[in-house]
Amino acid sequence: MLPKLFFGWFAFAIIALSVLVITRRNPVHSVMWMLLLFFQIASMYLFLNAEFIAAIQVIVYAGAILVLFLFVVLLLNLREELLANRFINAWPVGLVFAGAIFAGTLSAVVAFVPNFSGQYTVDVINRETHTKALGQLLYTDFLFPFEIASLILLIAIIGAIVLAKKRMRS
Amino acid sequence: MNYYLLIPFLPLAAFLINILFGKSLLKENAHWVAILAVAGSWVISVATLIDVTGGKTLNQDLYTWVSSGGFKASVGFLIDPLTAVMLIVVTTCSTLIHIYSTGYMHGDNGYYRFFSYLSLFTFCMLMLVMANNFLQLYFGWEGVGLCSYFLIGYYFNKKSASDAGKKAFIVNRFGDFGFGIGIFMIFLTFGNIYYEPVFSQAGAFATKTVNFLGYDVHLMTLIALLLFCGSIGKSAQMPLHVWLPDAMEGPTPVSALIHAATMVTAGVFLVARCSPIFSLSETALMVVALTGAITSLFAATIGLVQNDLKRIIAYSTVSQLGYMFLACGVGAYTAGVFHLYTHAFFKALLFLCAGSVMHAMSGELDIQKMGGLKKHMPVTYATMLIASFSIAGVPGLAGFFSKDEILWLAYSGPSPVGKFVWLIGTFVAFLTAFYSFRLIFLTFHGTFRGTHEQEHHLHESPKSMTIPLMLLCIGAIASGWVGIPPLLHGGAHFTEFMKPVLGHPEGHGTHAEEWMVMAISVAVGLSGIGLAWFMYVKRRDIPVKLAEQFSGFHKILFNKYYVDELYSLIIVRPTIWIAKNVLIGVTDARIIEAIVNGVPAAIGGFSRQLRKVQTGFLHHYAIIMAAGALIIMGLMLMRSW
Amino acid sequence: MVPLNWYLMLSAAVFSIGVFGFLTRRNIIIMFMSVELMLNAVNISLVAFSHYLQDLRGQVLVFFIVTVAAAEAAIGLAIIIALFRNKATAHVDDMNEMKG
């Protein structure tokens, strides 16, 4: 009963926060709600026995990406945003599409039953510790994608600098 | 490899040097390269002839040109007696004409161009005669045609010259089309285009027939006639003779080299080379003989009344080429090639003399405006007189032996049309003597009929021109001496030499008959000369009266039987009409341009509509993307149901 | 024990909210945040799968998604800055330069 209660809380909080994120008029508020949302998600990860991912969620998402968002929002002086329409005029179309996607996904997962069982049971992960188990997988089976990920990050850094840099006036 | 290879490649090298560096570096010295190259070829050709006389032959592939499935063709050389004789003819004439050209073309601003074309021509002609397969023969064949086109249209600023070049090229297309198909037929039949296997296997197909356009045709006849099509075009036989007289628009050395001594004889060479095929078909041989006989008569009659110096000689060439075909057609290939060989000398000489006269007359070609030139141009007169004696068949000179050989073999040979063509040949001999001396008498005898200025200008040509004349004159006199018939206690060396390639012509007749044939031919030749003398020196009023009396006939002859007009009516005008009204008006404008312009227009119109999809609004793209995702999701869900 | 589909349904809900936000908001930054929302929805389902199927590879995938999200945020935000510098607006329906 208790896990279901917890899940109920998380589900409610995540959905409510998500709605808040996309409906706020002021982007700063959106970012703040999103911060809260990410903490909720991270907490849920803990219940799913994924401490490392929860940590990443907090450090990278909440700590880095959102701060970046916040910077940009503050950097761009969006005063008139507070007066303008939040949604496009054809927002019901978006609603229909989103609803259709939700219905479609729901119909696919509603009767889903897991029928596969891997080697990383909760006991194994607890014995090995989660971070170590994940690290081992990353540096062996996924070494190549891991390296590519590092390259993507490098390119992103350079790209961000090049794009955001003020052009010299000639 | 051996030194024979140098024969064609020396002129090729000269061509490359002249065409690349002639304009910038060599300029007025361009002739040295060309002359040295062709003289080198001549020296090697003489060495080759000596080798071949000693019994040596060569059949060697140099380099594989095309290899595709069962088809193989190479650049390869066949050296045998026929090739050796052709080499001598080509390189001798070519060398002398190169030398002559230095004088004749002196000061022309296309000097290097002229010599590079001459070298290229010599190269192609040598490739043609030295080929050991039909494809290389065809290469040389088309190469000389191309050079002929270049050189006829050498004075390309002159419309008549460039028209004549085009005419030569297009008329030759007709013949070469047949020739090409003939080569395809050979490949289809023998699976091979090399002379040696084709000729050795030809006998096996002697009775084979093929279905051609619904008729059963004797295979060898078909092949022989298709090859002969090429010969007709190249050697200016009826009905494709029309290009050769017009080709006289080119510089005179070109007329001498290409349109008298070498290229036009390629047709005869082809028939002689393919004699194993022709010999298998009596029909084909008959066609060859009759074409030759009729052409020679036809051209000779036209030659009687023409006034253009070079055109008379051109018709004479057509006529003499007809003679060679006549010989081949009665199975006397040796005699045909013999006549080819002697004719090359005296006809080249005639042309060069004509060039010399033109030189003196500042380009004037109308013999009615000449006369009395002999005291101004003694060397030209003497050499041209000898050449004319030779062509008229005066005993002892080159033309006599070859012509006599042809007539005797036509008379005595096994050909069913032999007697008939002998009759024509004899008559043509008379006409030939007549018009040749009409030319001589009108040009060199009597009084000068041109302008005073021209008369003042008359002079003998420079040494560079007269020396080749004298050298060719030796050929016109002596080249026949290698083929003196046994009747005159000669050895008939030429016939013996050619025997391995062309076989030995059979003549069945008594000595008395042979004497008779010879006597008749000499008699008609001399009487032709005599008549010309009577009409054009003694009684100058007769020709005019005759022309008035038979004005209709004279008009037909003077207008060359209206063949050009006929072709213009049935071929040229309809073609131009079709080109203008159908090809330009319908095909080009309505079909090709409609497609060419219509396709882009349709694409443009379609894309103008399609462009509207690209609104530039991010949300539109986002919605379309979501729709796409939905569709994919829907498909996957449908599959799982 | 919470069944797996509950997590998946939660994920679907968050994803759809993200889609809705992306399709309807005018502000490009909020649209961008909607994309992050969708990524997080996917992450939730991946982590849930990983837990229920007892396989860590799902979490490895999450790890990569976070990496790519970080890169994407860096680039995307840089583009937004550049865009804002030129157009002085964050409203995407004010821009249609790419119109065909």
CSV table of N, CA and C in Angstrom, one decimal, chain C residues 22-97:
chain,number,residue,atom,x,y,z
C,22,PHE,N,4.9,22.1,-26.5
C,22,PHE,CA,5.7,22.4,-27.7
C,22,PHE,C,4.8,22.9,-28.8
C,23,LEU,N,3.7,22.3,-29.0
C,23,LEU,CA,2.8,22.7,-30.1
C,23,LEU,C,2.1,24.0,-29.9
C,24,THR,N,1.9,24.4,-28.7
C,24,THR,CA,1.0,25.6,-28.5
C,24,THR,C,1.7,26.8,-28.0
C,25,ARG,N,2.8,26.7,-27.3
C,25,ARG,CA,3.4,27.9,-26.7
C,25,ARG,C,4.1,28.7,-27.7
C,26,ARG,N,4.1,30.0,-27.6
C,26,ARG,CA,4.7,30.9,-28.5
C,26,ARG,C,6.1,31.2,-28.2
C,27,ASN,N,6.4,31.2,-26.8
C,27,ASN,CA,7.7,31.5,-26.4
C,27,ASN,C,8.7,30.4,-26.7
C,28,ILE,N,9.8,30.7,-27.3
C,28,ILE,CA,10.7,29.6,-27.8
C,28,ILE,C,11.3,29.0,-26.6
C,29,ILE,N,11.5,29.7,-25.5
C,29,ILE,CA,12.2,29.1,-24.4
C,29,ILE,C,11.3,28.1,-23.7
C,30,ILE,N,10.0,28.4,-23.6
C,30,ILE,CA,9.1,27.4,-23.0
C,30,ILE,C,9.0,26.2,-23.9
C,31,MET,N,9.0,26.5,-25.2
C,31,MET,CA,8.9,25.3,-26.2
C,31,MET,C,10.1,24.4,-25.9
C,32,PHE,N,11.2,25.0,-25.7
C,32,PHE,CA,12.4,24.3,-25.4
C,32,PHE,C,12.3,23.5,-24.1
C,33,MET,N,11.7,24.1,-23.2
C,33,MET,CA,11.5,23.4,-21.9
C,33,MET,C,10.5,22.3,-22.1
C,34,SER,N,9.6,22.4,-23.0
C,34,SER,CA,8.7,21.3,-23.3
C,34,SER,C,9.4,20.1,-23.8
C,35,VAL,N,10.4,20.4,-24.7
C,35,VAL,CA,11.2,19.3,-25.2
C,35,VAL,C,11.9,18.6,-24.0
C,36,GLU,N,12.5,19.4,-23.1
C,36,GLU,CA,13.1,18.8,-21.9
C,36,GLU,C,12.1,17.9,-21.2
C,37,LEU,N,10.9,18.4,-21.1
C,37,LEU,CA,9.8,17.6,-20.4
C,37,LEU,C,9.6,16.3,-21.1
C,38,MET,N,9.6,16.3,-22.4
C,38,MET,CA,9.4,15.1,-23.1
C,38,MET,C,10.6,14.1,-22.9
C,39,LEU,N,11.8,14.7,-22.9
C,39,LEU,CA,12.9,13.8,-22.6
C,39,LEU,C,12.8,13.2,-21.2
C,40,ASN,N,12.4,14.0,-20.3
C,40,ASN,CA,12.2,13.4,-18.9
C,40,ASN,C,11.2,12.3,-18.9
C,41,ALA,N,10.1,12.5,-19.6
C,41,ALA,CA,9.1,11.5,-19.7
C,41,ALA,C,9.7,10.2,-20.2
C,42,VAL,N,10.4,10.3,-21.2
C,42,VAL,CA,11.1,9.1,-21.7
C,42,VAL,C,12.0,8.5,-20.7
C,43,ASN,N,12.8,9.4,-20.0
C,43,ASN,CA,13.7,8.9,-19.0
C,43,ASN,C,12.9,8.1,-17.9
C,44,ILE,N,11.8,8.6,-17.5
C,44,ILE,CA,11.0,7.9,-16.4
C,44,ILE,C,10.7,6.5,-16.9
C,45,SER,N,10.2,6.4,-18.1
C,45,SER,CA,9.8,5.1,-18.6
C,45,SER,C,11.0,4.2,-18.7
C,46,LEU,N,12.2,4.8,-19.1
C,46,LEU,CA,13.4,3.9,-19.2
C,46,LEU,C,13.8,3.4,-17.9
C,47,VAL,N,13.8,4.3,-16.9
C,47,VAL,CA,14.3,3.9,-15.6
C,47,VAL,C,13.3,2.8,-15.0
C,48,ALA,N,12.0,3.1,-15.2
C,48,ALA,CA,11.0,2.1,-14.7
C,48,ALA,C,11.2,0.7,-15.4
C,49,PHE,N,11.4,0.8,-16.7
C,49,PHE,CA,11.7,-0.5,-17.4
C,49,PHE,C,12.9,-1.2,-16.8
C,50,SER,N,14.0,-0.4,-16.7
C,50,SER,CA,15.2,-0.9,-16.2
C,50,SER,C,15.0,-1.6,-14.8
C,51,HIS,N,14.2,-1.0,-14.0
C,51,HIS,CA,14.0,-1.6,-12.7
C,51,HIS,C,13.1,-2.9,-12.8
C,52,TYR,N,12.1,-2.8,-13.6
C,52,TYR,CA,11.2,-4.0,-13.6
C,52,TYR,C,11.8,-5.1,-14.4
C,53,LEU,N,12.6,-4.8,-15.4
C,53,LEU,CA,13.2,-5.9,-16.2
C,53,LEU,C,14.5,-6.3,-15.7
C,54,GLN,N,14.9,-5.7,-14.6
C,54,GLN,CA,16.2,-6.0,-14.0
C,54,GLN,C,17.4,-6.0,-14.9
C,55,ASP,N,17.4,-4.9,-15.7
C,55,ASP,CA,18.5,-4.7,-16.6
C,55,ASP,C,19.0,-3.3,-16.6
C,56,LEU,N,20.3,-3.1,-16.4
C,56,LEU,CA,20.8,-1.7,-16.2
C,56,LEU,C,20.9,-1.0,-17.5
C,57,ARG,N,20.8,-1.7,-18.6
C,57,ARG,CA,21.0,-1.0,-19.9
C,57,ARG,C,20.0,0.2,-20.1
C,58,GLY,N,18.8,0.1,-19.5
C,58,GLY,CA,17.9,1.2,-19.6
C,58,GLY,C,18.5,2.4,-19.0
C,59,GLN,N,19.1,2.2,-17.9
C,59,GLN,CA,19.7,3.4,-17.2
C,59,GLN,C,20.9,3.9,-17.9
C,60,VAL,N,21.7,3.0,-18.6
C,60,VAL,CA,22.7,3.5,-19.4
C,60,VAL,C,22.2,4.5,-20.5
C,61,LEU,N,21.0,4.1,-21.1
C,61,LEU,CA,20.4,4.9,-22.1
C,61,LEU,C,20.0,6.3,-21.5
C,62,VAL,N,19.5,6.2,-20.3
C,62,VAL,CA,19.1,7.5,-19.6
C,62,VAL,C,20.4,8.4,-19.5
C,63,PHE,N,21.4,7.8,-19.1
C,63,PHE,CA,22.7,8.5,-19.0
C,63,PHE,C,23.0,9.2,-20.3
C,64,PHE,N,22.9,8.5,-21.4
C,64,PHE,CA,23.2,9.1,-22.7
C,64,PHE,C,22.2,10.2,-23.1
C,65,ILE,N,20.9,9.9,-22.7
C,65,ILE,CA,19.9,11.0,-23.0
C,65,ILE,C,20.2,12.3,-22.3
C,66,VAL,N,20.6,12.1,-21.0
C,66,VAL,CA,21.0,13.3,-20.2
C,66,VAL,C,22.2,14.0,-20.9
C,67,THR,N,23.1,13.2,-21.4
C,67,THR,CA,24.3,13.9,-22.1
C,67,THR,C,23.8,14.7,-23.3
C,68,VAL,N,23.0,14.0,-24.1
C,68,VAL,CA,22.5,14.7,-25.3
C,68,VAL,C,21.7,15.9,-24.9
C,69,ALA,N,20.9,15.7,-23.9
C,69,ALA,CA,20.0,16.9,-23.5
C,69,ALA,C,20.9,18.0,-23.1
C,70,ALA,N,22.0,17.8,-22.4
C,70,ALA,CA,22.9,18.8,-22.0
C,70,ALA,C,23.4,19.5,-23.2
C,71,ALA,N,23.9,18.7,-24.2
C,71,ALA,CA,24.5,19.3,-25.4
C,71,ALA,C,23.4,20.1,-26.1
C,72,GLU,N,22.2,19.5,-26.2
C,72,GLU,CA,21.2,20.2,-26.9
C,72,GLU,C,20.8,21.5,-26.3
C,73,ALA,N,20.8,21.5,-24.9
C,73,ALA,CA,20.4,22.7,-24.2
C,73,ALA,C,21.5,23.8,-24.5
C,74,ALA,N,22.7,23.4,-24.5
C,74,ALA,CA,23.8,24.3,-24.7
C,74,ALA,C,23.6,25.0,-26.1
C,75,ILE,N,23.5,24.1,-27.1
C,75,ILE,CA,23.4,24.6,-28.5
C,75,ILE,C,22.1,25.4,-28.7
C,76,GLY,N,21.0,24.7,-28.2
C,76,GLY,CA,19.7,25.4,-28.4
C,76,GLY,C,19.7,26.8,-27.8
C,77,LEU,N,20.1,26.9,-26.6
C,77,LEU,CA,20.1,28.2,-26.0
C,77,LEU,C,21.0,29.2,-26.7
C,78,ALA,N,22.1,28.7,-27.2
C,78,ALA,CA,23.0,29.5,-27.9
C,78,ALA,C,22.3,30.1,-29.2
C,79,ILE,N,21.6,29.2,-29.8
C,79,ILE,CA,20.8,29.6,-31.0
C,79,ILE,C,19.8,30.6,-30.6
C,80,ILE,N,19.1,30.4,-29.5
C,80,ILE,CA,18.1,31.3,-29.0
C,80,ILE,C,18.7,32.7,-28.8
C,81,ILE,N,19.9,32.7,-28.2
C,81,ILE,CA,20.5,34.0,-27.9
C,81,ILE,C,20.8,34.7,-29.2
C,82,ALA,N,21.4,33.9,-30.2
C,82,ALA,CA,21.7,34.5,-31.5
C,82,ALA,C,20.5,35.1,-32.1
C,83,LEU,N,19.4,34.3,-32.0
C,83,LEU,CA,18.2,34.6,-32.7
C,83,LEU,C,17.6,35.9,-32.1
C,84,PHE,N,17.6,35.9,-30.7
C,84,PHE,CA,17.1,37.1,-30.0
C,84,PHE,C,17.9,38.3,-30.3
C,85,ARG,N,19.1,38.1,-30.5
C,85,ARG,CA,20.0,39.3,-30.8
C,85,ARG,C,19.6,39.9,-32.1
C,86,ASN,N,19.2,39.0,-33.1
C,86,ASN,CA,18.8,39.6,-34.4
C,86,ASN,C,17.4,40.0,-34.5
C,87,LYS,N,16.5,39.3,-33.9
C,87,LYS,CA,15.1,39.5,-34.1
C,87,LYS,C,14.5,40.3,-32.9
C,88,ALA,N,15.1,40.3,-31.8
C,88,ALA,CA,14.6,41.0,-30.6
C,88,ALA,C,13.2,40.4,-30.2
C,89,THR,N,13.0,39.2,-30.4
C,89,THR,CA,11.8,38.6,-30.0
C,89,THR,C,12.0,37.1,-29.7
C,90,ALA,N,11.2,36.6,-28.8
C,90,ALA,CA,11.3,35.1,-28.5
C,90,ALA,C,10.1,34.4,-29.0
C,91,HIS,N,9.3,35.1,-29.7
C,91,HIS,CA,8.0,34.5,-30.2
C,91,HIS,C,8.3,33.9,-31.6
C,92,VAL,N,8.0,32.6,-31.6
C,92,VAL,CA,8.4,31.9,-32.9
C,92,VAL,C,7.4,32.3,-34.0
C,93,ASP,N,6.2,32.7,-33.7
C,93,ASP,CA,5.3,33.0,-34.8
C,93,ASP,C,5.6,34.4,-35.3
C,94,ASP,N,6.5,35.1,-34.8
C,94,ASP,CA,7.0,36.3,-35.4
C,94,ASP,C,8.1,36.1,-36.5
C,95,MET,N,8.5,34.8,-36.6
C,95,MET,CA,9.6,34.5,-37.5
C,95,MET,C,9.0,33.6,-38.6
C,96,ASN,N,9.2,34.0,-39.8
C,96,ASN,CA,8.9,33.0,-40.9
C,96,ASN,C,9.9,33.3,-42.1
C,97,GLU,N,11.1,33.6,-41.7
C,97,GLU,CA,12.1,33.9,-42.8
C,97,GLU,C,12.4,32.7,-43.7
